[in-house]
Amino acid sequence: MNRSQPQFQRLFLMFLVSLFFHFHTSYSDVGNAALYSPPYSPTACYGSDASQFPSSNLFAAAGDGIWNDGAACGRLYLVRCITSTSTPYTCNQNQTIQIKIVGYIGGAPFAHSTYKATMVLSNTAFGTIANSSTGSSYISIEFEQ
Ligand SMILES: *[C@@H]1O[C@H](CO)[C@@H](O)[C@H](O)[C@H]1NC(C)=O
Ligand SMILES: *[C@@H]1O[C@H](CO)[C@@H](O)[C@H](O)[C@H]1NC(C)=O
């Protein structure tokens, strides 16, 4: 009994750790996204390389929350617009897009001081998930890598 107790504690700890990672990876985060218009190049990630932009034109620049010192470059995120009761019409319904991070909000050409956004989305990306007739250029989003 005395010998098996540390082993049990170790197993229990491993169980807790795996539980943490399970929940950590399967739930998405909530943040804000702003609209950013061209020019998009050169970016903080890939400079003027034209092949950095996916043909879907679904891309974004990362804010400080997800930039990770540049490690965010090339990451793909699933992004969805979410409404609140005070802003019921800001989203196009049921649209989830996959965007690629190509730049940094704090660096040219995205240099952006007005918004505390999680990311700024390309015209195409923003227009796909946000209701353009509300004229809003700032939305709440749910996102996951
Ligand atoms: C978009 O916004 C307009 C009002 O600005 C609203 O009438 C319309 O229902 C909205 N569309 C969606 C999908 O919420
Ligand atoms: C969105 O998805 C829900 C549930 O899947 C569905 O009931 C609803 O009709 C969809 N709305 C649109 C506008 O596609």
Short mmCIF file of C-alpha atoms and ligand atoms in Angstrom, two decimals:
data_model
loop_
_atom_site.label_atom_id
_atom_site.label_comp_id
_atom_site.label_asym_id
_atom_site.label_seq_id
_atom_site.Cartn_x
_atom_site.Cartn_y
_atom_site.Cartn_z
CA MET A 1 0.00 0.00 0.00
CA ASN A 2 2.78 2.40 0.96
CA ARG A 3 4.67 1.62 -2.21
CA SER A 4 1.77 2.10 -4.58
CA GLN A 5 0.67 5.44 -3.25
CA PRO A 6 3.32 7.57 -5.01
CA GLN A 7 2.54 5.71 -8.20
CA PHE A 8 -1.13 6.49 -7.81
CA GLN A 9 -0.32 10.15 -7.25
CA ARG A 10 1.81 10.17 -10.38
CA LEU A 11 -0.97 8.62 -12.42
CA PHE A 12 -3.48 11.05 -11.01
CA LEU A 13 -1.21 13.96 -11.87
CA MET A 14 -0.80 12.67 -15.42
CA PHE A 15 -4.56 12.37 -15.62
CA LEU A 16 -4.97 16.01 -14.57
CA VAL A 17 -2.34 17.17 -17.03
CA SER A 18 -3.91 15.29 -19.93
CA LEU A 19 -7.32 16.62 -18.94
CA PHE A 20 -5.91 20.14 -19.03
CA PHE A 21 -4.41 19.68 -22.48
CA HIS A 22 -7.53 18.02 -23.75
CA PHE A 23 -9.69 20.95 -22.76
CA HIS A 24 -7.01 23.41 -23.73
CA THR A 25 -6.85 22.17 -27.30
CA SER A 26 -10.50 21.43 -27.96
CA TYR A 27 -11.98 24.76 -26.94
CA SER A 28 -11.62 27.88 -28.99
CA ASP A 29 -10.81 31.36 -27.76
CA VAL A 30 -12.83 34.54 -28.03
CA GLY A 31 -11.41 37.84 -29.27
CA ASN A 32 -11.91 40.75 -31.62
CA ALA A 33 -11.15 41.26 -35.27
CA ALA A 34 -10.82 44.47 -37.24
CA LEU A 35 -10.99 45.04 -40.97
CA TYR A 36 -7.84 45.94 -42.81
CA SER A 37 -7.73 47.15 -46.37
CA PRO A 38 -4.90 46.93 -48.93
CA PRO A 39 -2.03 47.42 -49.40
CA TYR A 40 -1.06 44.23 -47.56
CA SER A 41 2.53 43.94 -48.71
CA PRO A 42 5.31 43.80 -47.56
CA THR A 43 4.32 41.84 -44.46
CA ALA A 44 6.21 41.27 -41.21
CA CYS A 45 6.27 37.53 -41.94
CA TYR A 46 7.18 37.16 -45.60
CA GLY A 47 8.12 40.59 -46.94
CA SER A 48 6.95 41.18 -50.51
CA ASP A 49 6.67 37.52 -51.52
CA ALA A 50 3.41 37.40 -53.47
CA SER A 51 2.98 33.66 -52.88
CA GLN A 52 2.38 34.23 -49.15
CA PHE A 53 -1.23 35.20 -49.78
CA PRO A 54 -3.55 32.20 -50.13
CA SER A 55 -5.58 32.16 -53.36
CA SER A 56 -8.73 32.34 -51.24
CA ASN A 57 -7.56 35.78 -50.06
CA LEU A 58 -8.39 34.65 -46.52
CA PHE A 59 -5.52 35.93 -44.41
CA ALA A 60 -4.84 38.09 -41.37
CA ALA A 61 -2.26 39.94 -39.34
CA ALA A 62 -1.77 38.83 -35.75
CA GLY A 63 -2.26 41.05 -32.71
CA ASP A 64 -0.02 40.86 -29.65
CA GLY A 65 -2.19 38.18 -28.06
CA ILE A 66 -1.33 35.59 -30.71
CA TRP A 67 1.78 37.00 -32.42
CA ASN A 68 4.24 35.04 -30.22
CA ASP A 69 7.28 36.93 -31.40
CA GLY A 70 6.68 35.88 -34.98
CA ALA A 71 5.93 32.23 -34.27
CA ALA A 72 2.39 32.97 -35.47
CA CYS A 73 3.59 33.40 -39.06
CA GLY A 74 1.98 30.81 -41.31
CA ARG A 75 -0.38 29.54 -38.63
CA LEU A 76 -3.88 28.66 -39.76
CA TYR A 77 -6.86 29.66 -37.65
CA LEU A 78 -10.51 28.81 -37.93
CA VAL A 79 -12.43 32.03 -37.32
CA ARG A 80 -16.11 32.63 -36.74
CA CYS A 81 -17.97 35.87 -36.09
CA ILE A 82 -20.08 35.95 -32.92
CA THR A 83 -22.96 38.26 -32.10
CA SER A 84 -24.08 39.69 -28.80
CA THR A 85 -27.55 40.80 -27.82
CA SER A 86 -26.49 44.43 -28.29
CA THR A 87 -25.13 43.72 -31.79
CA PRO A 88 -27.45 41.05 -33.21
CA TYR A 89 -26.78 41.67 -36.91
CA THR A 90 -23.00 42.02 -37.09
CA CYS A 91 -22.36 38.53 -38.48
CA ASN A 92 -23.14 36.55 -41.57
CA GLN A 93 -24.62 33.40 -40.16
CA ASN A 94 -22.85 30.06 -40.05
CA GLN A 95 -19.67 31.24 -41.74
CA THR A 96 -16.43 29.77 -40.46
CA ILE A 97 -13.30 30.61 -42.40
CA GLN A 98 -9.74 29.39 -42.26
CA ILE A 99 -7.23 32.21 -42.36
CA LYS A 100 -3.44 32.26 -42.59
CA ILE A 101 -1.35 34.63 -40.48
CA VAL A 102 0.98 36.64 -42.72
CA GLY A 103 1.65 39.78 -40.73
CA TYR A 104 1.75 41.62 -37.44
CA ILE A 105 -0.72 44.33 -36.43
CA GLY A 106 2.06 46.41 -34.87
CA GLY A 107 4.18 46.40 -38.02
CA ALA A 108 3.84 47.93 -41.49
CA PRO A 109 1.68 47.80 -43.52
CA PHE A 110 -0.81 46.83 -40.81
CA ALA A 111 0.52 49.25 -38.20
CA HIS A 112 -2.54 49.78 -36.19
CA SER A 113 -2.91 51.68 -32.97
CA THR A 114 -6.65 52.28 -32.84
CA TYR A 115 -7.78 48.75 -32.16
CA LYS A 116 -6.98 46.24 -29.49
CA ALA A 117 -7.72 43.47 -31.93
CA THR A 118 -6.74 39.83 -31.71
CA MET A 119 -6.18 39.96 -35.45
CA VAL A 120 -6.94 42.16 -38.44
CA LEU A 121 -8.60 40.39 -41.34
CA SER A 122 -8.20 40.91 -45.07
CA ASN A 123 -11.15 42.48 -46.90
CA THR A 124 -12.25 39.10 -48.20
CA ALA A 125 -11.97 37.37 -44.82
CA PHE A 126 -13.82 40.11 -42.96
CA GLY A 127 -16.52 40.37 -45.63
CA THR A 128 -17.16 36.62 -45.51
CA ILE A 129 -17.98 36.42 -41.81
CA ALA A 130 -19.25 39.95 -41.07
CA ASN A 131 -22.52 41.48 -42.23
CA SER A 132 -21.31 44.25 -44.52
CA SER A 133 -24.63 46.10 -44.43
CA THR A 134 -24.06 47.04 -40.79
CA GLY A 135 -20.92 48.95 -41.86
CA SER A 136 -19.04 47.68 -38.83
CA SER A 137 -15.29 47.25 -39.14
CA TYR A 138 -14.83 45.61 -35.75
CA ILE A 139 -16.39 42.31 -34.71
CA SER A 140 -16.21 39.70 -31.97
CA ILE A 141 -14.77 36.39 -33.03
CA GLU A 142 -14.25 32.87 -31.86
CA PHE A 143 -11.02 31.35 -33.15
CA GLU A 144 -8.95 28.21 -32.86
CA GLN A 145 -5.73 27.07 -34.37
C1 LIG B 1 -27.36 42.55 -41.79
O1 LIG B 1 -27.66 43.83 -41.25
C2 LIG B 1 -28.93 44.34 -41.61
C3 LIG B 1 -29.11 45.68 -40.94
O2 LIG B 1 -27.96 46.47 -41.00
C4 LIG B 1 -30.03 43.39 -41.18
O3 LIG B 1 -31.27 43.87 -41.64
C5 LIG B 1 -29.77 42.00 -41.73
O4 LIG B 1 -30.74 41.12 -41.24
C6 LIG B 1 -28.38 41.54 -41.32
N1 LIG B 1 -28.10 40.21 -41.85
C7 LIG B 1 -27.79 39.19 -41.04
C8 LIG B 1 -27.42 37.91 -41.73
O5 LIG B 1 -27.78 39.29 -39.82
C1 LIG B 2 -27.21 27.97 -39.54
O1 LIG B 2 -27.05 26.69 -38.94
C2 LIG B 2 -28.17 26.28 -38.18
C3 LIG B 2 -27.83 24.98 -37.46
O2 LIG B 2 -26.93 24.21 -38.20
C4 LIG B 2 -29.38 26.13 -39.12
O3 LIG B 2 -30.52 25.75 -38.39
C5 LIG B 2 -29.64 27.50 -39.78
O4 LIG B 2 -30.69 27.37 -40.72
C6 LIG B 2 -28.39 27.99 -40.49
N1 LIG B 2 -28.62 29.35 -40.98
C7 LIG B 2 -28.23 29.76 -42.20
C8 LIG B 2 -28.55 31.17 -42.52
O5 LIG B 2 -27.66 29.04 -43.00
#
